[in-house]
Tab-separated table of C-alpha atoms in Angstrom:
chain	number	residue	atom	x	y	z
A	1	UNK	CA	5.110	24.031	17.799
A	2	UNK	CA	8.167	23.501	15.618
A	3	UNK	CA	7.749	20.909	12.870
A	4	UNK	CA	10.921	19.157	11.824
A	5	UNK	CA	10.856	17.016	8.693
A	6	UNK	CA	10.887	13.934	10.894
A	7	UNK	CA	8.726	11.073	9.768
A	8	UNK	CA	9.040	7.546	10.980
A	9	UNK	CA	8.201	6.250	7.544
A	10	UNK	CA	10.328	8.607	5.483
A	11	UNK	CA	13.407	8.069	7.645
A	12	UNK	CA	12.888	4.319	7.545
A	13	UNK	CA	12.348	4.224	3.775
A	14	UNK	CA	15.061	6.731	2.940
A	15	UNK	CA	17.658	4.746	4.865
A	16	UNK	CA	16.353	1.232	4.271
A	17	UNK	CA	19.570	-0.029	2.654
A	18	UNK	CA	21.778	1.440	5.366
A	19	UNK	CA	19.561	0.148	8.171
A	20	UNK	CA	19.258	-3.263	6.560
A	21	UNK	CA	23.056	-3.425	6.289
A	22	UNK	CA	23.544	-2.482	9.946
A	23	UNK	CA	20.850	-4.925	11.088
A	24	UNK	CA	22.436	-7.780	9.130
A	25	UNK	CA	25.909	-6.883	10.386
A	26	UNK	CA	24.663	-6.782	13.983
A	27	UNK	CA	22.931	-10.145	13.524
A	28	UNK	CA	26.095	-11.722	12.130
A	29	UNK	CA	28.383	-10.263	14.803
A	30	UNK	CA	26.128	-10.791	17.810
A	31	UNK	CA	23.676	-13.469	16.673
A	32	UNK	CA	20.730	-11.150	17.310
A	33	UNK	CA	18.508	-8.890	15.238
A	34	UNK	CA	19.487	-5.232	15.502
A	35	UNK	CA	16.349	-3.870	13.863
A	36	UNK	CA	14.332	-1.142	15.564
A	37	UNK	CA	10.846	0.185	14.934
A	38	UNK	CA	10.503	3.119	12.547
A	39	UNK	CA	9.750	5.620	15.317
A	40	UNK	CA	12.901	4.624	17.172
A	41	UNK	CA	14.902	4.739	13.949
A	42	UNK	CA	13.692	8.293	13.264
A	43	UNK	CA	14.609	9.448	16.787
A	44	UNK	CA	18.014	7.748	16.654
A	45	UNK	CA	18.716	9.137	13.180
A	46	UNK	CA	17.960	12.680	14.392
A	47	UNK	CA	20.366	12.176	17.301
A	48	UNK	CA	23.033	10.649	15.072
A	49	UNK	CA	22.856	13.545	12.627
A	50	UNK	CA	23.157	16.072	15.441
A	51	UNK	CA	19.655	17.387	14.815
A	52	UNK	CA	18.278	20.216	16.840
A	53	UNK	CA	16.352	19.147	19.897
A	54	UNK	CA	13.213	17.125	19.241
A	55	UNK	CA	11.428	19.019	22.021
A	56	UNK	CA	8.000	20.217	20.878
A	57	UNK	CA	8.225	18.532	17.474
A	58	UNK	CA	5.822	16.166	15.674
A	59	UNK	CA	6.249	12.636	14.369
A	60	UNK	CA	4.137	11.033	11.635
A	61	UNK	CA	3.565	7.282	11.745
A	62	UNK	CA	1.537	4.819	9.735
A	63	UNK	CA	0.544	2.805	12.809
A	64	UNK	CA	-0.060	4.125	16.313
A	65	UNK	CA	3.202	3.648	18.250
A	66	UNK	CA	3.686	0.527	20.361
A	67	UNK	CA	4.513	0.829	24.072
A	68	UNK	CA	8.293	0.784	23.519
A	69	UNK	CA	8.088	3.479	20.827
A	70	UNK	CA	5.669	5.509	22.964
A	71	UNK	CA	8.278	5.619	25.732
A	72	UNK	CA	10.962	6.694	23.247
A	73	UNK	CA	8.707	9.426	21.864
A	74	UNK	CA	7.994	10.825	25.332
A	75	UNK	CA	11.652	10.692	26.396
A	76	UNK	CA	12.800	12.440	23.213
A	77	UNK	CA	10.504	15.420	23.849
A	78	UNK	CA	8.236	14.956	20.834
A	79	UNK	CA	4.889	16.569	21.668
A	80	UNK	CA	2.589	15.532	18.817
A	81	UNK	CA	1.962	12.136	17.203
A	82	UNK	CA	0.041	11.980	13.933
A	83	UNK	CA	-0.864	8.385	13.105
A	84	UNK	CA	-2.775	6.681	10.299
A	85	UNK	CA	-3.880	3.330	11.735
A	86	UNK	CA	-4.787	2.494	15.349
A	87	UNK	CA	-2.832	-0.013	17.435
A	88	UNK	CA	-4.601	-2.389	19.818
A	89	UNK	CA	-2.314	-1.818	22.833
A	90	UNK	CA	-4.215	0.069	25.550
A	91	UNK	CA	-1.064	0.887	27.575
A	92	UNK	CA	0.537	2.605	24.603
A	93	UNK	CA	-2.444	4.906	24.167
A	94	UNK	CA	-2.639	5.656	27.894
A	95	UNK	CA	1.026	6.623	28.231
A	96	UNK	CA	0.969	8.850	25.147
A	97	UNK	CA	-2.433	10.430	25.800
A	98	UNK	CA	-1.218	11.966	29.052
A	99	UNK	CA	2.009	13.416	27.578
A	100	UNK	CA	1.510	14.312	23.900
A	101	UNK	CA	-1.168	15.501	21.510
A	102	UNK	CA	-2.556	12.597	19.476
A	103	UNK	CA	-4.088	13.178	16.066
A	104	UNK	CA	-5.408	10.638	13.596
A	105	UNK	CA	-4.180	11.457	10.101
A	106	UNK	CA	-6.930	12.606	7.785
A	107	UNK	CA	-6.269	12.720	4.085
A	108	UNK	CA	-4.852	10.658	1.283
A	109	UNK	CA	-2.202	8.139	2.296
A	110	UNK	CA	1.055	7.978	0.372
A	111	UNK	CA	0.102	4.943	-1.730
A	112	UNK	CA	-3.233	6.418	-2.808
A	113	UNK	CA	-1.597	9.787	-3.532
A	114	UNK	CA	0.964	8.051	-5.739
A	115	UNK	CA	-1.738	6.173	-7.651
A	116	UNK	CA	-3.800	9.336	-8.104
A	117	UNK	CA	-1.028	11.657	-9.238
A	118	UNK	CA	1.620	9.448	-10.816
A	119	UNK	CA	2.578	10.607	-14.283
A	120	UNK	CA	1.478	8.031	-16.807
A	121	UNK	CA	2.758	7.321	-20.252
A	122	UNK	CA	-0.032	7.676	-22.833
A	123	UNK	CA	1.607	4.971	-24.948
A	124	UNK	CA	1.115	2.268	-22.274
């Protein structure tokens, strides 16, 4: 299984200013919010950048994908979802469970990792 550096969170955070700008512009021009969920943003960003196919790749999310994101994940060809927190939508789990491998993330989350390993100044 090929693993692209595709993370819903990292794509969302890395492009937060750009996405915020586009969302605000869309809202001003059309009177509606143009924001998308992080999973959708990651998939769209890969397509926009001309990424290789997402077939048989993995996506990492902080929260289990909602039903709309689950459909996008399946249609993009992603085959493995690694999530940190569960999501209380039964339909989302059912649609993903039959099409992709689901794995709950085990390990230190990004915030805890940062707190544990951040360089500190001894003078503080």
